[in-house]
mmCIF file of C-alpha atoms in Angstrom:
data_model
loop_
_atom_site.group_PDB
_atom_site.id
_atom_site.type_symbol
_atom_site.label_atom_id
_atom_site.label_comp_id
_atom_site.label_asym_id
_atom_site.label_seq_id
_atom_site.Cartn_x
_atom_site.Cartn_y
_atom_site.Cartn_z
ATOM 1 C CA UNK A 21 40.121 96.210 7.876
ATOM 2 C CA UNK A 22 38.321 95.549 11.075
ATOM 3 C CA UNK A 23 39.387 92.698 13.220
ATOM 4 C CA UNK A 24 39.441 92.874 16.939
ATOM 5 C CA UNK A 25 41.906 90.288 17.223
ATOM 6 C CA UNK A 26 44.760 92.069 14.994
ATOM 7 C CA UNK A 27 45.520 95.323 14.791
ATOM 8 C CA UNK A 28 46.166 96.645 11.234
ATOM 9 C CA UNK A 29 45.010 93.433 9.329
ATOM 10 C CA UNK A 30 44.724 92.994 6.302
ATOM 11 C CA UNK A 31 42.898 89.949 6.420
ATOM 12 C CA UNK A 32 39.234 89.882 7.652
ATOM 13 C CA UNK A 33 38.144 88.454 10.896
ATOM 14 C CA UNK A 34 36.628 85.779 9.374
ATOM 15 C CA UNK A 35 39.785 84.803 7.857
ATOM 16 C CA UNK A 36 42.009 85.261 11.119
ATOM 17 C CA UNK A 37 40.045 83.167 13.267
ATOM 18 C CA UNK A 38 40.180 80.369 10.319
ATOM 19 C CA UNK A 39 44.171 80.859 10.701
ATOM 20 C CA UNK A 40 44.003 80.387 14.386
ATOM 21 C CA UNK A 41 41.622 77.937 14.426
ATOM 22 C CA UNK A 42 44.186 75.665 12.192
ATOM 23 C CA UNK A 43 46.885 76.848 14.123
ATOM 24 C CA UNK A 44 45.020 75.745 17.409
ATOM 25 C CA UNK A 45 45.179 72.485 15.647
ATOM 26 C CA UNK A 46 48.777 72.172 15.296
ATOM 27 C CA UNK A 47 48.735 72.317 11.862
ATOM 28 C CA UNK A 48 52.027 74.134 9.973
ATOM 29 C CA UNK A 49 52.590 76.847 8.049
ATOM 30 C CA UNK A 50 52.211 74.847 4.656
ATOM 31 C CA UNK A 51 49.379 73.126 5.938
ATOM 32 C CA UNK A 52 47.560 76.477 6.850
ATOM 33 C CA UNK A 53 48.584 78.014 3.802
ATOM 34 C CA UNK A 54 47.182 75.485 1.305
ATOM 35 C CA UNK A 55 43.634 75.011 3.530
ATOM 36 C CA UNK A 56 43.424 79.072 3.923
ATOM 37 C CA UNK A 57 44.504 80.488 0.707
ATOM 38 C CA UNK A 58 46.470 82.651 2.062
ATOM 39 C CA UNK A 59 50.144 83.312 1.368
ATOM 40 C CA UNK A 60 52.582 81.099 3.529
ATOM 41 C CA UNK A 61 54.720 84.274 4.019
ATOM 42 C CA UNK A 62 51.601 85.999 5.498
ATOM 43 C CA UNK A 63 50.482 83.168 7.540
ATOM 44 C CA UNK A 64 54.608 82.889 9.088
ATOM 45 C CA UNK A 65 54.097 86.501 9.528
ATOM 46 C CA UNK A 66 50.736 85.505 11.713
ATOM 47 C CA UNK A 67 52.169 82.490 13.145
ATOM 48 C CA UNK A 68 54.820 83.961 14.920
ATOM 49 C CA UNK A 69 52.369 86.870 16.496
ATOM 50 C CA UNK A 70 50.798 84.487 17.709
ATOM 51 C CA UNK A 71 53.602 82.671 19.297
ATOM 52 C CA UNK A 72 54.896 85.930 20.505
ATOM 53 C CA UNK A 73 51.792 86.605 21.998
ATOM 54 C CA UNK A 74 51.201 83.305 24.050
ATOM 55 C CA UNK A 75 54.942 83.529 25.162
ATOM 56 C CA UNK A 76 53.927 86.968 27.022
ATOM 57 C CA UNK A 77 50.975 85.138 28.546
ATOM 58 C CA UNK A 78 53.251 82.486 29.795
ATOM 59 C CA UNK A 79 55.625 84.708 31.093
ATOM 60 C CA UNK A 80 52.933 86.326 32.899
ATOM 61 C CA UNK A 81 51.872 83.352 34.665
ATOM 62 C CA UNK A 82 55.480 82.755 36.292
ATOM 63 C CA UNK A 83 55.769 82.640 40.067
ATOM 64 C CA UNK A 84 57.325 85.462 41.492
ATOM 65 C CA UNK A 85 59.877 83.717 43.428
ATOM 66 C CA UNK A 86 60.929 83.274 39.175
ATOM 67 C CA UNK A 87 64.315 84.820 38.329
ATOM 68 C CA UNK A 88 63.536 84.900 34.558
ATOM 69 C CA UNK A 89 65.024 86.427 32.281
ATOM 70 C CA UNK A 90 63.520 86.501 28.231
ATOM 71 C CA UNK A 91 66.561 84.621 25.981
ATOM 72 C CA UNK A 92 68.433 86.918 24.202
ATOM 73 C CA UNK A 93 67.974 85.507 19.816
ATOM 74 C CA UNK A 94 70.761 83.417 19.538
ATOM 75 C CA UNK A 95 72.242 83.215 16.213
ATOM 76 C CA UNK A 96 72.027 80.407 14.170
ATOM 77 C CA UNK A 97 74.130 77.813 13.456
ATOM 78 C CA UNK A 98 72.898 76.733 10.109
ATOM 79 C CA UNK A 99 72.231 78.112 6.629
ATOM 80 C CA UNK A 100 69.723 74.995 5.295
ATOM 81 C CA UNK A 101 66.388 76.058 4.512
ATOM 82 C CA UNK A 102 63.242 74.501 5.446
ATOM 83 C CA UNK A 103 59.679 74.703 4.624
ATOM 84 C CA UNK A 104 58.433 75.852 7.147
ATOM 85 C CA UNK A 105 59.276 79.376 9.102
ATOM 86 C CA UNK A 106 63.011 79.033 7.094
ATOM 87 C CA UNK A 107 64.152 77.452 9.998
ATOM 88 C CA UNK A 108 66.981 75.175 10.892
ATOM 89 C CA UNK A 109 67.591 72.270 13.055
ATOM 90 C CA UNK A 110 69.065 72.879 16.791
ATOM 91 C CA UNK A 111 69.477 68.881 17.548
ATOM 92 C CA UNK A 112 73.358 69.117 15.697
ATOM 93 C CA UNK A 113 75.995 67.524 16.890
ATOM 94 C CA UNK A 114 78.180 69.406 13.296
ATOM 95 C CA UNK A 115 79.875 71.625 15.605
ATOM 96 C CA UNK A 116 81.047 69.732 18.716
ATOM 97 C CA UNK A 117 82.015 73.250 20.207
ATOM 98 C CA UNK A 118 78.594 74.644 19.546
ATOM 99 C CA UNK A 119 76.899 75.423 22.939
ATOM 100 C CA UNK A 120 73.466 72.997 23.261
ATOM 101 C CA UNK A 121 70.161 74.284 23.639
ATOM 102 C CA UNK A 122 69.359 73.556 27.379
ATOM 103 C CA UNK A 123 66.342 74.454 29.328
ATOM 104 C CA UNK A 124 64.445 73.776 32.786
ATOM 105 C CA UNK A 125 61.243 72.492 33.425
ATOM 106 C CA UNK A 126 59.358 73.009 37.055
ATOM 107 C CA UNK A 127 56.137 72.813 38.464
ATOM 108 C CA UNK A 128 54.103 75.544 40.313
ATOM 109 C CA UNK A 129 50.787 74.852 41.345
ATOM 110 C CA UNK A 130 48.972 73.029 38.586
ATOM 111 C CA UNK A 131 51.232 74.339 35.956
ATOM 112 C CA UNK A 132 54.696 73.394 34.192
ATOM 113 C CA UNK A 133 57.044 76.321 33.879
ATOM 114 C CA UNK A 134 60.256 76.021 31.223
ATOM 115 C CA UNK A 135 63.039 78.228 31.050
ATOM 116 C CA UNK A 136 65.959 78.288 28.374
ATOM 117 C CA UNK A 137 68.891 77.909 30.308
ATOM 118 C CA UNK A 138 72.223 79.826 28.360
ATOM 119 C CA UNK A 139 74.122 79.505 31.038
ATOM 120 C CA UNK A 140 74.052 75.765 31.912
ATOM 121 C CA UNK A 141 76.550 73.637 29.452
ATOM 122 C CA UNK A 142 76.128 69.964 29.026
ATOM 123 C CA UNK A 143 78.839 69.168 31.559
ATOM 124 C CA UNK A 144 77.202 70.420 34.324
ATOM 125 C CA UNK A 145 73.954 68.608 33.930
ATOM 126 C CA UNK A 146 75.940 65.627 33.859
ATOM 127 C CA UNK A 147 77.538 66.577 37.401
ATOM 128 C CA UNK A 148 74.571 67.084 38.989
ATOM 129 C CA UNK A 149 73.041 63.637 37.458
ATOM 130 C CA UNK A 150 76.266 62.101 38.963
ATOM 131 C CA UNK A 151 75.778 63.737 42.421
ATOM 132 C CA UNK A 152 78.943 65.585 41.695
ATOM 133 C CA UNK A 153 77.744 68.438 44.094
ATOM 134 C CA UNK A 154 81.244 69.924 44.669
ATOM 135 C CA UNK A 155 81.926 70.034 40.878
ATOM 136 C CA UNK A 156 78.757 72.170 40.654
ATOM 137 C CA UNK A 157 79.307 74.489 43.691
ATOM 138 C CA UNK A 158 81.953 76.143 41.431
ATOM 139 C CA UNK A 159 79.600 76.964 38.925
ATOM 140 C CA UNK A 160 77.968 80.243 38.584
ATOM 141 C CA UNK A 161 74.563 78.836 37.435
ATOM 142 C CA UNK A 162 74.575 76.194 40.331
ATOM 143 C CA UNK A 163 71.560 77.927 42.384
ATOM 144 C CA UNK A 164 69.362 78.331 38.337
ATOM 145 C CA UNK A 165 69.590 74.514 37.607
ATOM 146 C CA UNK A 166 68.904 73.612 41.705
ATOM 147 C CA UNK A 167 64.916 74.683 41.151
ATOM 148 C CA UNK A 168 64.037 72.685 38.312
ATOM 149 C CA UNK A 169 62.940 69.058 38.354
ATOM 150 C CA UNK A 170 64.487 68.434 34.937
ATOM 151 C CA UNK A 171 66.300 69.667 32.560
ATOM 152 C CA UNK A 172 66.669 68.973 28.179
ATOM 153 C CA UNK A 173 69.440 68.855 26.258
ATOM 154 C CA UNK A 174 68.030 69.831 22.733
ATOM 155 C CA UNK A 175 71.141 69.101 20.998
ATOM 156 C CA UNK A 176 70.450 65.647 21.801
ATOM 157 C CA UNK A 177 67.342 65.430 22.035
ATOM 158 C CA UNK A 178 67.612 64.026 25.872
ATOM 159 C CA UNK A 179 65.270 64.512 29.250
ATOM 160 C CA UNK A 180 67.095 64.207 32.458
ATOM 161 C CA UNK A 181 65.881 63.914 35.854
ATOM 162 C CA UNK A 182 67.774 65.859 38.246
ATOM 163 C CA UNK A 183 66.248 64.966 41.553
ATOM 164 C CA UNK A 184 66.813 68.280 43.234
ATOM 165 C CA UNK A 185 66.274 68.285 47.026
ATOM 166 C CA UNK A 186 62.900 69.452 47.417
ATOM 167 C CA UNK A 187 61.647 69.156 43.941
ATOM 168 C CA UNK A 188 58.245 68.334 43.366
ATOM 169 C CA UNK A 189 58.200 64.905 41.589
ATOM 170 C CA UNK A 190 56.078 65.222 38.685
ATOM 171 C CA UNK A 191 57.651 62.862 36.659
ATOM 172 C CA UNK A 192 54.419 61.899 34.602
ATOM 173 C CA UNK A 193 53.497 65.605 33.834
ATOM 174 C CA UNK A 194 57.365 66.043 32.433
ATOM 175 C CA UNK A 195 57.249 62.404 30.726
ATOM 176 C CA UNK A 196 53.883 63.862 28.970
ATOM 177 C CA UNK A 197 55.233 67.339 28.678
ATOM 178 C CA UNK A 198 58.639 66.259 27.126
ATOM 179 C CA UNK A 199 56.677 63.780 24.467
ATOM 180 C CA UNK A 200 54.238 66.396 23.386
ATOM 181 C CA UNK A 201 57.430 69.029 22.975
ATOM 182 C CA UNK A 202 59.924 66.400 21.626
ATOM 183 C CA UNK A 203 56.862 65.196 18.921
ATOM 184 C CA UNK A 204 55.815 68.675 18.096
ATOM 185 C CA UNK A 205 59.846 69.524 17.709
ATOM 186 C CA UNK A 206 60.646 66.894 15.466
ATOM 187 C CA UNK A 207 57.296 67.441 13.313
ATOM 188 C CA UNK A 208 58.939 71.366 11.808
ATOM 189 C CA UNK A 209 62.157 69.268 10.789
ATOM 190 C CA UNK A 210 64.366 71.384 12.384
ATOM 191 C CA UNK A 211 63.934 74.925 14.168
ATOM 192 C CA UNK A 212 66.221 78.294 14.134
ATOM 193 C CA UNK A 213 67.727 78.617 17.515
ATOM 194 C CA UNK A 214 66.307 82.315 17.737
ATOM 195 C CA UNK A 215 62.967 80.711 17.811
ATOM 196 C CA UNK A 216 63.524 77.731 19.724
ATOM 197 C CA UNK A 217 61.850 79.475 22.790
ATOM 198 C CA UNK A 218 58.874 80.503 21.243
ATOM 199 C CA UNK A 219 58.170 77.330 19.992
ATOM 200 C CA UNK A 220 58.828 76.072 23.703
ATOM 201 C CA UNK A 221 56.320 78.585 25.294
ATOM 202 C CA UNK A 222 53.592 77.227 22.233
ATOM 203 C CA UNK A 223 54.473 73.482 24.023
ATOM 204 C CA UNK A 224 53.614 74.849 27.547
ATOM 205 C CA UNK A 225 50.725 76.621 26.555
ATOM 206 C CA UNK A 226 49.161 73.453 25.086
ATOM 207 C CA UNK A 227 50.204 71.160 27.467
ATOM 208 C CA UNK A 228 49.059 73.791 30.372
ATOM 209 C CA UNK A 229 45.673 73.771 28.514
ATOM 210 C CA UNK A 230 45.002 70.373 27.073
ATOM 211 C CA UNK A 231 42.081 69.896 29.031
ATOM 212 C CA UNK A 232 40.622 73.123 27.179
ATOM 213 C CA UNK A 233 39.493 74.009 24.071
ATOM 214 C CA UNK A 234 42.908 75.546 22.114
ATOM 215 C CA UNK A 235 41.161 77.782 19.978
ATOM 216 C CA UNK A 236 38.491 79.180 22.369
ATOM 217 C CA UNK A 237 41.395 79.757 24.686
ATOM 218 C CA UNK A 238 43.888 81.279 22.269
ATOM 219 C CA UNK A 239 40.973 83.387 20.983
ATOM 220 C CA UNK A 240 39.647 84.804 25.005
ATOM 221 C CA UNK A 241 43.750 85.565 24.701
ATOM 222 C CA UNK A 242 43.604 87.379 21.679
ATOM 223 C CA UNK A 243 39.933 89.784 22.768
ATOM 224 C CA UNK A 244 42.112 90.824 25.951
ATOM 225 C CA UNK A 245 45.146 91.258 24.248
ATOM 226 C CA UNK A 246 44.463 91.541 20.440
ATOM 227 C CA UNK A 247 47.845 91.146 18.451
ATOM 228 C CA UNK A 248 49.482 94.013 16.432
ATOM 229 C CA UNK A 249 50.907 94.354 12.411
ATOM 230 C CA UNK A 250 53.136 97.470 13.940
#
């Protein structure tokens, strides 16, 4: 079926740009499903495309003083279902010896950047909050944390400021940033922590363009680089 915004569709045009259209909306999965008509299996299979798609844009748009490196899936830690995207919640404090979800945030330009940190543990964000420079000289991951403004802790759910030397204070972009990611987080009632970064690209995307037109943006995206079934 012909759609120049997904390759080997089987849904018209007409019905992909409704999809995206509610997706640009922030609507989920269910939601989509029950407005569209259309299977929530195949609108997952759609959703994360899409997400897949805009992550590659984002990545794009990294400086290139950037040392990143795409997250390796991590596996998850939970077997719960949930309605939407089967996935599972990565705020758990279950498994005290379970390794947190951590990532940085920094500005370049007008933008805000993220990056999923593996290598930064819990303990070392609380050195550098306590100015406990010569605990973090030790660490391997000292110069990574030293460029971002802030970091999360996603197993609990916390924002800290790190007050780098030389950071950029944006600390009403990150305050905005962090509620629209925390909100939109907390709305999918928990998230698999092999797609915890894709969902954290969507938040940057949107907060990057929230003084444009989602859908009009996501489908200029989607002309220049049309998504594929394959």
């Amino acid at each position: 079926m012909k759609n120049k915004y997904l390759k080997g569709a089987h849904l018209s045009e007409r019905k992909f740009k409704e999809i995206l259209r509610l997706f640009a909306e922030d609507l989920t999965a269910t939601q989509i499903a029950n407005i569209s008509g259309v299977s929530r299996v195949t609108v997952n299979s759609y959703l994360k495309k899409i997400r897949q798609q805009i992550a590659r844009h984002c990545e794009s748009l990294l400086p290139a003083e950037s040392h990143y490196r795409p997250a390796a899936p991590v596996r998850s830690v939970h077997h719960a279902s949930s309605a939407d995207e089967g996935d599972v919640s990565v705020k758990t404090e279950v498994g005290r010896n379970v390794k947190p979800v951590v990532f940085g945030i920094y500005r370049c330009s007008d933008r805000l950047h993220t990056e999923i940190l593996p290598d930064v543990s819990r303990s070392m964000i609380h050195s550098v909050v306590r100015s406990s420079r010569s605990i973090l000289e030790m660490q391997s991951a000292a110069e990574k944390i030293r460029r971002f403004s802030n970091v999360v802790d996603l197993g609990q759910y916390r924002l800290y400021n790190l007050e780098n030397e030389g950071a950029v204070s944006i600390a009403d972009d990150v305050d905005a940033f962090w509620g629209l990611t925390k909100h939109r987080l907390a709305k999918f009632k928990g998230l698999n922590r092999s797609t915890v970064y894709l969902h954290l690209k969507e938040c940057e995307f949107r907060y990057n363009n929230r003084n444009e037109d989602i859908y009009e943006t996501l489908l200029e995206l989607l002309k220049t680089q049309p998504l594929s079934l394959s």
